[in-house]
């Protein structure tokens, strides 16, 4: 061990956490020997055989930034294994570690993510080779008892001491934060994947940002802001949020051209504001053979379908798994040398696709990159596709030998995604899926942030947190909500609203929870039902999630519950403000839930409360709402609207977010006793407008677009009127002062 003889420094925050005895470390090979270089002092170069390292520290507001600079100094290259930009005992957060919550961010889209309780967690490591390959890229035999969070973590000791450790760069190395409670160890590690560093060459690790504060959710949001600004350069968070329809979760790969065309027609007939028609897995004959269309399903190839989509004024979306080559594919037969190799020279399996092994393509190979570019250029040019869902991206980051021995797994993956981005152009939408998150940032517009949604609430094939299920998909959609609009646009996966039956096992409350959470999170909103056969009574749910607001509700209790129960969307307009809370019962039984204004962080005051799905006005509160029968898997969507002393808009039933997208304006004219509500929404939808009427006023009439319209008073102090909204409408209610 080559150690510099200096006291280990401390990283500390006044009145906050302290990291004592910190060091940095580099593990590498020079010649045959494995070396460990330890650094205990910033900015002073430390030399080992064939390698020099410098540990950099920078002070930033509320924290520090740490990284390492490595230079090969010998006559022959060094082989780099790992660089720990920070290692030492777990920090002092002023409370025993077993009371902590640790944000455990999974590696890729489907990997379980949540603020893990060190005692009594829902997490269990399945320990299978498949799970490791898909979710644990840094697995080692000593993984037992270790918590590994990819890219970022927050350590939280309730009630108010939190420390964020997050890399603010991510292009070059996969990076994890490892925490071990037994023996107390914290390490922020960049993986250098045995790459060669040639004599004289240098490299920098990713940059670790450390920040302390009282509010762990805020820290996570702040980190995502920093990364979004520096790495994504906000490039990926502009433009409208995609909406659409996807073939996968009804047809599961069995979809034909006719199925697509019939759904396209239904979308037009039903006036559904769904823009992208996404042809998911199943149109191709094999993974890798993207232009070899399965003619049993698409007898005339892709062109006529693409043409019909465009003619209907929609965008064509195409699914691919671009970094795989099925063992049975023509691609693999023609280019067996294009794959990542193991130590024995055999092709590395990226994943097994519905029973067929798919080899991992070597995205450092110039021919592979050229093929990728050509493939995506053709899809754009020949089919006119403008939306690309690229899936199973983690395959490009499988460990193994590559054409370029200096490329890390992260760099290899990034080169592949860069080639695709270059080919499709900046104006096409790129959606990552099954994707290691960090290396994709700045290249993708959207990112799937959870496992697959499913016709079942609980998983039915495997019982781990990464298995397809509505519950698992929703958990990640919520726990990764802080990434939305900061790193990219979040894709929570598809919305299913079809009736319960052989194709869907969700009960009404579960389907409404899926609808509510997707709507409250404000990300991509794609439906995946068989629309020609859907009951009109179910389409209304889809309409209530469209269009996405673009703004995410905040998971207020992310660090309190492993399955967060409280989502809060604050809406502020120049004509008013209100809050929409989604309160989720994850239990399999009915419970009583108390929702306190204080727990929602609402300013003190008096609020009207509306129970959205039940269409029930709950009255006024200045304290709490009690849901006496909060049913299994039910999300109570509660609107909180400040009480006003004149007639006011309470809510509308056109959208779960209750005015955030469809109410363009709301003006009160005291003189004339007129409340004017401007409404606008794409599509065609029946809904209601609810108004509150204080005792000093009484309603005279309601007019919609100048025509008198019937209204009712469902309870004293309330007025309700229905209307068919097609595009725009002007809703005017007239009132007069009551005689005293
Ligand atoms: C198409 C699907 C859909 C879906 C994607 C992805 O075996 N597996 O572990 C496994 C995981 C995810 C998965 C399929 C299989 O789904 O998330 O939206 O595009 O591929 O095959």
Short mmCIF file of C-alpha atoms in Angstrom, two decimals, residues 193-607:
data_model
loop_
_atom_site.label_atom_id
_atom_site.label_comp_id
_atom_site.label_asym_id
_atom_site.label_seq_id
_atom_site.Cartn_x
_atom_site.Cartn_y
_atom_site.Cartn_z
CA UNK A 193 -13.58 -1.24 -16.11
CA UNK A 194 -9.98 -2.39 -16.70
CA UNK A 195 -9.42 0.20 -19.41
CA UNK A 196 -5.88 0.91 -20.55
CA UNK A 197 -4.26 4.25 -19.86
CA UNK A 198 -1.29 4.72 -22.22
CA UNK A 199 2.00 6.21 -21.09
CA UNK A 200 1.61 9.97 -20.74
CA UNK A 201 -2.19 9.87 -21.02
CA UNK A 202 -4.48 11.33 -18.34
CA UNK A 203 -8.07 10.96 -17.35
CA UNK A 204 -10.45 12.47 -14.87
CA UNK A 205 -13.01 10.64 -12.82
CA UNK A 206 -16.60 11.81 -12.58
CA UNK A 207 -17.13 14.71 -10.19
CA UNK A 208 -18.81 13.97 -6.86
CA UNK A 209 -21.00 16.68 -5.36
CA UNK A 210 -21.62 16.65 -1.61
CA UNK A 211 -24.29 18.80 -0.06
CA UNK A 212 -25.96 18.82 3.34
CA UNK A 213 -29.28 20.25 4.40
CA UNK A 214 -32.41 19.61 6.42
CA UNK A 215 -34.66 18.45 3.55
CA UNK A 216 -33.57 15.31 1.66
CA UNK A 217 -36.12 15.75 -1.15
CA UNK A 218 -34.89 19.30 -1.80
CA UNK A 219 -31.30 18.03 -1.93
CA UNK A 220 -32.25 15.47 -4.56
CA UNK A 221 -34.08 18.11 -6.59
CA UNK A 222 -31.15 20.50 -6.30
CA UNK A 223 -28.74 17.81 -7.48
CA UNK A 224 -30.98 17.05 -10.48
CA UNK A 225 -31.08 20.78 -11.26
CA UNK A 226 -27.28 20.92 -11.25
CA UNK A 227 -26.89 17.86 -13.46
CA UNK A 228 -29.60 19.07 -15.81
CA UNK A 229 -27.92 22.42 -16.19
CA UNK A 230 -24.37 21.12 -16.60
CA UNK A 231 -24.76 17.84 -18.42
CA UNK A 232 -28.13 17.85 -20.14
CA UNK A 233 -27.72 21.59 -20.76
CA UNK A 234 -31.48 21.73 -20.59
CA UNK A 235 -31.46 20.53 -24.21
CA UNK A 236 -33.70 17.60 -23.57
CA UNK A 237 -36.41 19.29 -21.55
CA UNK A 238 -38.02 21.55 -24.12
CA UNK A 239 -40.99 21.13 -26.42
CA UNK A 240 -44.35 19.56 -25.72
CA UNK A 241 -44.54 16.40 -23.67
CA UNK A 242 -45.29 13.45 -25.94
CA UNK A 243 -48.64 11.72 -25.77
CA UNK A 244 -49.49 8.62 -27.71
CA UNK A 245 -50.56 5.05 -28.07
CA UNK A 246 -48.30 2.01 -27.79
CA UNK A 247 -48.88 -1.52 -29.08
CA UNK A 248 -47.10 -3.36 -26.29
CA UNK A 249 -49.35 -3.70 -23.24
CA UNK A 250 -52.33 -5.12 -25.06
CA UNK A 251 -50.82 -7.01 -27.97
CA UNK A 252 -47.48 -7.98 -26.38
CA UNK A 253 -45.71 -8.39 -29.69
CA UNK A 254 -48.60 -10.07 -31.49
CA UNK A 255 -49.77 -6.82 -33.06
CA UNK A 256 -50.44 -6.72 -36.79
CA UNK A 257 -50.60 -3.86 -39.25
CA UNK A 258 -54.39 -4.09 -39.05
CA UNK A 259 -54.33 -3.72 -35.28
CA UNK A 260 -52.30 -0.55 -35.63
CA UNK A 261 -54.57 0.83 -38.34
CA UNK A 262 -57.73 0.04 -36.38
CA UNK A 263 -56.38 1.75 -33.29
CA UNK A 264 -55.31 4.71 -35.38
CA UNK A 265 -58.86 4.97 -36.69
CA UNK A 266 -60.30 4.72 -33.18
CA UNK A 267 -58.03 7.52 -32.01
CA UNK A 268 -59.35 9.72 -34.80
CA UNK A 269 -62.99 8.67 -34.32
CA UNK A 270 -62.89 9.22 -30.58
CA UNK A 271 -61.04 12.54 -30.95
CA UNK A 272 -58.29 11.36 -28.63
CA UNK A 273 -55.42 13.83 -28.32
CA UNK A 274 -52.76 11.13 -28.72
CA UNK A 275 -49.91 12.15 -30.96
CA UNK A 276 -47.41 9.30 -31.27
CA UNK A 277 -48.33 5.88 -32.62
CA UNK A 278 -45.63 3.69 -31.16
CA UNK A 279 -45.04 0.36 -32.82
CA UNK A 280 -43.34 -1.58 -30.07
CA UNK A 281 -41.55 -4.93 -30.15
CA UNK A 282 -42.80 -7.60 -32.54
CA UNK A 283 -42.77 -6.11 -36.05
CA UNK A 284 -39.27 -7.40 -36.76
CA UNK A 285 -38.22 -10.99 -37.42
CA UNK A 286 -35.33 -10.81 -34.93
CA UNK A 287 -33.57 -8.40 -32.60
CA UNK A 288 -31.00 -6.75 -34.84
CA UNK A 289 -32.81 -7.32 -38.15
CA UNK A 290 -34.79 -4.10 -38.01
CA UNK A 291 -35.70 -3.97 -41.68
CA UNK A 292 -36.68 -7.60 -41.85
CA UNK A 293 -40.37 -7.09 -41.16
CA UNK A 294 -42.47 -10.00 -39.99
CA UNK A 295 -44.77 -10.37 -42.98
CA UNK A 296 -47.29 -12.51 -41.12
CA UNK A 297 -48.07 -9.44 -39.06
CA UNK A 298 -47.19 -6.63 -41.46
CA UNK A 299 -47.87 -8.21 -44.88
CA UNK A 300 -47.00 -5.05 -46.84
CA UNK A 301 -44.06 -4.05 -44.72
CA UNK A 302 -43.83 -0.95 -42.56
CA UNK A 303 -44.32 1.73 -45.24
CA UNK A 304 -48.12 1.63 -45.62
CA UNK A 305 -48.60 1.74 -41.85
CA UNK A 306 -46.17 4.63 -41.58
CA UNK A 307 -48.00 6.39 -44.38
CA UNK A 308 -51.38 5.95 -42.66
CA UNK A 309 -50.02 7.31 -39.39
CA UNK A 310 -48.71 10.41 -41.10
CA UNK A 311 -51.90 10.85 -43.11
CA UNK A 312 -53.85 10.83 -39.84
CA UNK A 313 -51.68 13.69 -38.64
CA UNK A 314 -49.87 11.60 -36.03
CA UNK A 315 -46.22 10.77 -35.49
CA UNK A 316 -44.74 7.36 -36.09
CA UNK A 317 -42.87 5.90 -33.15
CA UNK A 318 -40.64 2.85 -33.54
CA UNK A 319 -39.29 0.54 -30.86
CA UNK A 320 -35.87 -1.03 -31.19
CA UNK A 321 -33.36 -2.73 -28.94
CA UNK A 322 -30.43 -1.31 -30.89
CA UNK A 323 -27.53 -2.78 -28.93
CA UNK A 324 -28.57 -6.40 -29.25
CA UNK A 325 -28.15 -9.06 -31.93
CA UNK A 326 -30.31 -12.15 -31.47
CA UNK A 327 -28.37 -15.41 -31.72
CA UNK A 328 -30.80 -16.28 -34.53
CA UNK A 329 -30.47 -12.95 -36.38
CA UNK A 330 -29.01 -12.31 -39.81
CA UNK A 331 -27.06 -9.51 -38.18
CA UNK A 332 -25.18 -11.87 -35.91
CA UNK A 333 -24.64 -14.40 -38.72
CA UNK A 334 -23.16 -11.67 -40.90
CA UNK A 335 -21.10 -9.95 -38.20
CA UNK A 336 -20.15 -12.36 -35.44
CA UNK A 337 -17.23 -10.03 -34.67
CA UNK A 338 -19.44 -7.10 -33.71
CA UNK A 339 -20.17 -8.22 -30.18
CA UNK A 340 -18.62 -7.60 -26.80
CA UNK A 341 -16.43 -10.63 -25.86
CA UNK A 342 -15.72 -12.41 -22.62
CA UNK A 343 -12.22 -13.42 -21.52
CA UNK A 344 -12.45 -16.63 -23.55
CA UNK A 345 -13.41 -14.71 -26.68
CA UNK A 346 -17.05 -15.79 -26.66
CA UNK A 347 -19.79 -13.29 -27.43
CA UNK A 348 -21.34 -11.79 -24.30
CA UNK A 349 -25.09 -12.21 -23.93
CA UNK A 350 -26.71 -8.82 -23.40
CA UNK A 351 -30.02 -10.27 -22.28
CA UNK A 352 -32.38 -13.11 -23.14
CA UNK A 353 -35.28 -11.74 -25.15
CA UNK A 354 -38.42 -13.80 -24.63
CA UNK A 355 -36.27 -16.94 -24.70
CA UNK A 356 -33.79 -15.87 -27.39
CA UNK A 357 -30.27 -14.91 -26.29
CA UNK A 358 -29.26 -11.52 -27.64
CA UNK A 359 -25.58 -10.72 -27.83
CA UNK A 360 -24.32 -7.32 -26.72
CA UNK A 361 -23.09 -5.21 -29.62
CA UNK A 362 -19.71 -3.57 -29.22
CA UNK A 363 -20.54 0.10 -29.59
CA UNK A 364 -16.87 1.07 -29.68
CA UNK A 365 -16.52 -0.75 -32.99
CA UNK A 366 -16.61 1.76 -35.86
CA UNK A 367 -18.58 -0.65 -38.06
CA UNK A 368 -21.22 -1.07 -35.38
CA UNK A 369 -21.52 2.69 -35.00
CA UNK A 370 -21.80 3.12 -38.77
CA UNK A 371 -24.47 0.40 -38.90
CA UNK A 372 -26.41 2.07 -36.08
CA UNK A 373 -26.33 5.41 -37.86
CA UNK A 374 -27.46 3.85 -41.12
CA UNK A 375 -30.25 1.91 -39.41
CA UNK A 376 -31.73 4.95 -37.69
CA UNK A 377 -31.26 7.22 -40.71
CA UNK A 378 -33.28 4.76 -42.76
CA UNK A 379 -36.06 4.58 -40.19
CA UNK A 380 -36.27 8.32 -40.19
CA UNK A 381 -36.03 8.64 -43.98
CA UNK A 382 -37.89 5.60 -45.27
CA UNK A 383 -40.60 5.29 -42.63
CA UNK A 384 -40.72 8.88 -41.50
CA UNK A 385 -40.38 7.86 -37.87
CA UNK A 386 -39.90 10.82 -35.54
CA UNK A 387 -40.17 9.10 -32.15
CA UNK A 388 -37.69 6.39 -31.20
CA UNK A 389 -37.99 4.16 -28.16
CA UNK A 390 -34.58 2.55 -27.77
CA UNK A 391 -34.74 -0.34 -25.34
CA UNK A 392 -32.46 -2.76 -23.50
CA UNK A 393 -29.73 -0.14 -23.69
CA UNK A 394 -27.86 -1.69 -20.78
CA UNK A 395 -26.62 -4.34 -23.22
CA UNK A 396 -24.04 -1.89 -24.56
CA UNK A 397 -22.66 -1.55 -21.04
CA UNK A 398 -22.24 -5.27 -20.33
CA UNK A 399 -18.78 -6.08 -19.00
CA UNK A 400 -16.36 -7.57 -21.48
CA UNK A 401 -13.67 -6.90 -24.02
CA UNK A 402 -14.26 -4.27 -26.65
CA UNK A 403 -12.68 -3.10 -29.90
CA UNK A 404 -11.47 0.02 -28.09
CA UNK A 405 -9.64 -1.10 -24.92
CA UNK A 406 -9.62 2.44 -23.57
CA UNK A 407 -13.42 2.75 -23.49
CA UNK A 408 -15.31 2.23 -20.25
CA UNK A 409 -18.78 0.67 -20.21
CA UNK A 410 -20.28 4.14 -19.84
CA UNK A 411 -18.33 5.51 -22.79
CA UNK A 412 -19.24 2.52 -24.95
CA UNK A 413 -22.92 2.99 -24.22
CA UNK A 414 -22.72 6.70 -24.80
CA UNK A 415 -21.06 6.28 -28.17
CA UNK A 416 -23.90 4.03 -29.23
CA UNK A 417 -26.58 6.48 -28.11
CA UNK A 418 -24.67 9.36 -29.71
CA UNK A 419 -24.66 7.54 -33.04
CA UNK A 420 -28.42 7.14 -32.84
CA UNK A 421 -28.97 10.74 -31.85
CA UNK A 422 -26.80 11.93 -34.73
CA UNK A 423 -28.78 9.79 -37.16
CA UNK A 424 -32.29 10.80 -36.10
CA UNK A 425 -31.52 14.50 -35.74
CA UNK A 426 -32.29 16.88 -32.91
CA UNK A 427 -35.94 17.30 -33.84
CA UNK A 428 -36.86 13.64 -33.37
CA UNK A 429 -37.80 12.41 -29.89
CA UNK A 430 -35.47 9.86 -28.34
CA UNK A 431 -36.80 7.77 -25.46
CA UNK A 432 -34.37 5.66 -23.45
CA UNK A 433 -35.60 2.40 -21.90
CA UNK A 434 -33.79 -0.36 -20.04
CA UNK A 435 -31.16 2.34 -19.94
CA UNK A 436 -28.33 3.04 -17.52
CA UNK A 437 -29.36 6.54 -16.53
CA UNK A 438 -26.21 8.63 -16.21
CA UNK A 439 -24.49 7.98 -19.55
CA UNK A 440 -27.70 8.76 -21.47
CA UNK A 441 -28.14 12.19 -20.05
CA UNK A 442 -28.09 15.01 -22.56
CA UNK A 443 -28.67 12.55 -25.41
CA UNK A 444 -32.19 11.34 -24.72
CA UNK A 445 -35.28 13.53 -24.56
CA UNK A 446 -37.26 11.10 -22.46
CA UNK A 447 -36.39 8.28 -20.12
CA UNK A 448 -38.36 5.32 -18.81
CA UNK A 449 -37.71 5.49 -15.11
CA UNK A 450 -39.44 2.33 -13.93
CA UNK A 451 -40.19 -1.25 -14.67
CA UNK A 452 -43.00 -2.28 -17.02
CA UNK A 453 -46.56 -1.54 -16.09
CA UNK A 454 -48.72 -4.65 -16.21
CA UNK A 455 -52.34 -5.82 -16.31
CA UNK A 456 -51.69 -7.01 -12.75
CA UNK A 457 -51.19 -4.92 -9.65
CA UNK A 458 -48.70 -7.30 -8.04
CA UNK A 459 -46.13 -9.19 -10.14
CA UNK A 460 -47.23 -12.59 -11.37
CA UNK A 461 -44.07 -14.19 -12.79
CA UNK A 462 -41.35 -13.27 -10.32
CA UNK A 463 -41.69 -11.56 -7.02
CA UNK A 464 -38.97 -8.96 -6.97
CA UNK A 465 -39.14 -5.19 -7.10
CA UNK A 466 -37.99 -5.08 -10.73
CA UNK A 467 -40.69 -7.43 -12.02
CA UNK A 468 -43.39 -6.04 -14.28
CA UNK A 469 -46.37 -4.90 -12.22
CA UNK A 470 -48.40 -1.77 -11.86
CA UNK A 471 -47.25 -1.37 -8.28
CA UNK A 472 -43.56 -1.65 -9.16
CA UNK A 473 -43.90 0.69 -12.13
CA UNK A 474 -45.65 3.29 -10.00
CA UNK A 475 -43.11 3.07 -7.20
CA UNK A 476 -40.25 4.07 -9.48
CA UNK A 477 -42.33 6.68 -11.30
CA UNK A 478 -42.87 8.35 -7.93
CA UNK A 479 -39.44 7.86 -6.40
CA UNK A 480 -37.72 9.20 -9.52
CA UNK A 481 -40.16 12.09 -9.98
CA UNK A 482 -37.44 14.62 -9.06
CA UNK A 483 -35.65 13.72 -12.31
CA UNK A 484 -38.54 14.89 -14.50
CA UNK A 485 -37.93 18.10 -16.39
CA UNK A 486 -34.47 18.30 -14.94
CA UNK A 487 -32.53 15.41 -16.50
CA UNK A 488 -35.06 14.63 -19.25
CA UNK A 489 -38.80 14.05 -19.46
CA UNK A 490 -39.83 11.10 -17.31
CA UNK A 491 -41.76 8.24 -18.89
CA UNK A 492 -43.76 6.46 -16.18
CA UNK A 493 -44.84 3.82 -18.76
CA UNK A 494 -48.23 3.29 -20.31
CA UNK A 495 -51.66 4.05 -19.00
CA UNK A 496 -54.13 1.16 -19.15
CA UNK A 497 -57.80 2.01 -18.69
CA UNK A 498 -59.63 -0.96 -20.21
CA UNK A 499 -62.33 -2.79 -18.34
CA UNK A 500 -61.37 -5.53 -15.94
CA UNK A 501 -61.51 -8.90 -17.69
CA UNK A 502 -59.26 -11.50 -19.29
CA UNK A 503 -56.87 -8.76 -20.49
CA UNK A 504 -56.70 -6.68 -17.36
CA UNK A 505 -56.84 -7.64 -13.73
CA UNK A 506 -56.76 -4.15 -12.23
CA UNK A 507 -59.84 -3.24 -10.23
CA UNK A 508 -61.38 0.21 -10.62
CA UNK A 509 -59.36 1.72 -7.76
CA UNK A 510 -56.11 0.38 -9.20
CA UNK A 511 -56.84 1.69 -12.68
CA UNK A 512 -57.74 5.07 -11.19
CA UNK A 513 -54.51 5.06 -9.18
CA UNK A 514 -52.52 4.43 -12.36
CA UNK A 515 -54.41 7.26 -14.06
CA UNK A 516 -54.02 9.64 -11.13
CA UNK A 517 -50.32 9.04 -10.60
CA UNK A 518 -49.47 9.34 -14.28
CA UNK A 519 -51.52 12.53 -14.52
CA UNK A 520 -50.02 14.04 -11.37
CA UNK A 521 -46.46 13.28 -12.46
CA UNK A 522 -46.90 15.25 -15.67
CA UNK A 523 -44.56 13.15 -17.85
CA UNK A 524 -45.03 11.19 -21.06
CA UNK A 525 -48.58 9.91 -21.36
CA UNK A 526 -49.07 6.91 -23.62
CA UNK A 527 -52.05 4.62 -23.63
CA UNK A 528 -51.75 0.94 -24.45
CA UNK A 529 -55.26 -0.48 -24.74
CA UNK A 530 -57.03 -1.95 -27.75
CA UNK A 531 -59.04 1.19 -28.41
CA UNK A 532 -61.63 -0.05 -30.93
CA UNK A 533 -62.96 -2.37 -28.25
CA UNK A 534 -62.77 -0.14 -25.26
CA UNK A 535 -65.93 0.88 -23.43
CA UNK A 536 -66.65 4.60 -23.70
CA UNK A 537 -66.99 4.67 -19.92
CA UNK A 538 -63.31 3.82 -19.72
CA UNK A 539 -62.07 6.30 -22.32
CA UNK A 540 -63.09 9.10 -20.01
CA UNK A 541 -60.26 8.09 -17.68
CA UNK A 542 -57.71 8.39 -20.44
CA UNK A 543 -59.06 11.82 -21.31
CA UNK A 544 -58.69 12.94 -17.71
CA UNK A 545 -54.93 12.33 -17.90
CA UNK A 546 -54.51 14.26 -21.16
CA UNK A 547 -52.65 16.34 -21.97
CA UNK A 548 -49.83 16.03 -19.44
CA UNK A 549 -49.26 19.18 -17.41
CA UNK A 550 -45.51 18.87 -17.93
CA UNK A 551 -44.96 19.60 -14.26
CA UNK A 552 -44.40 16.89 -11.69
CA UNK A 553 -46.11 16.57 -8.36
CA UNK A 554 -43.63 16.17 -5.48
CA UNK A 555 -43.45 12.93 -3.49
CA UNK A 556 -43.59 14.66 -0.12
CA UNK A 557 -42.94 11.59 1.99
CA UNK A 558 -40.26 10.06 -0.24
CA UNK A 559 -37.92 9.78 2.74
CA UNK A 560 -40.61 8.75 5.17
CA UNK A 561 -42.16 5.75 3.42
CA UNK A 562 -40.46 3.30 1.08
CA UNK A 563 -43.68 3.40 -0.92
CA UNK A 564 -44.46 7.13 -0.87
CA UNK A 565 -48.11 7.91 -0.16
CA UNK A 566 -48.37 11.63 -0.70
CA UNK A 567 -47.95 13.39 -4.02
CA UNK A 568 -48.54 17.10 -4.16
CA UNK A 569 -48.95 19.33 -7.17
CA UNK A 570 -49.07 23.07 -6.53
CA UNK A 571 -50.71 25.11 -9.23
CA UNK A 572 -50.33 28.84 -9.35
CA UNK A 573 -52.00 31.07 -11.90
CA UNK A 574 -52.39 34.81 -11.93
CA UNK A 575 -56.10 34.24 -11.24
CA UNK A 576 -55.70 31.80 -8.38
CA UNK A 577 -53.80 28.97 -6.79
CA UNK A 578 -54.69 25.50 -5.62
CA UNK A 579 -53.16 22.18 -4.65
CA UNK A 580 -53.91 18.69 -5.90
CA UNK A 581 -52.83 15.88 -3.60
CA UNK A 582 -52.69 12.21 -4.55
CA UNK A 583 -52.96 10.13 -1.39
CA UNK A 584 -52.22 6.49 -2.09
CA UNK A 585 -53.20 3.45 -0.06
CA UNK A 586 -50.65 0.76 -1.03
CA UNK A 587 -52.12 -1.65 1.52
CA UNK A 588 -54.19 -4.62 0.39
CA UNK A 589 -56.88 -3.64 2.92
CA UNK A 590 -59.08 -0.66 3.65
CA UNK A 591 -57.51 1.83 6.04
CA UNK A 592 -58.36 5.15 7.61
CA UNK A 593 -56.09 7.93 6.39
CA UNK A 594 -55.76 11.37 7.88
CA UNK A 595 -54.45 14.02 5.52
CA UNK A 596 -53.18 17.05 7.42
CA UNK A 597 -52.69 20.39 5.74
CA UNK A 598 -49.43 20.63 7.67
CA UNK A 599 -48.20 17.32 6.21
CA UNK A 600 -48.88 18.72 2.76
CA UNK A 601 -47.02 21.90 3.63
CA UNK A 602 -49.99 24.11 2.71
CA UNK A 603 -50.02 27.67 4.03
CA UNK A 604 -52.31 28.00 7.05
CA UNK A 605 -55.83 28.93 6.01
CA UNK A 606 -59.26 27.61 5.14
CA UNK A 607 -59.63 25.33 2.14
#
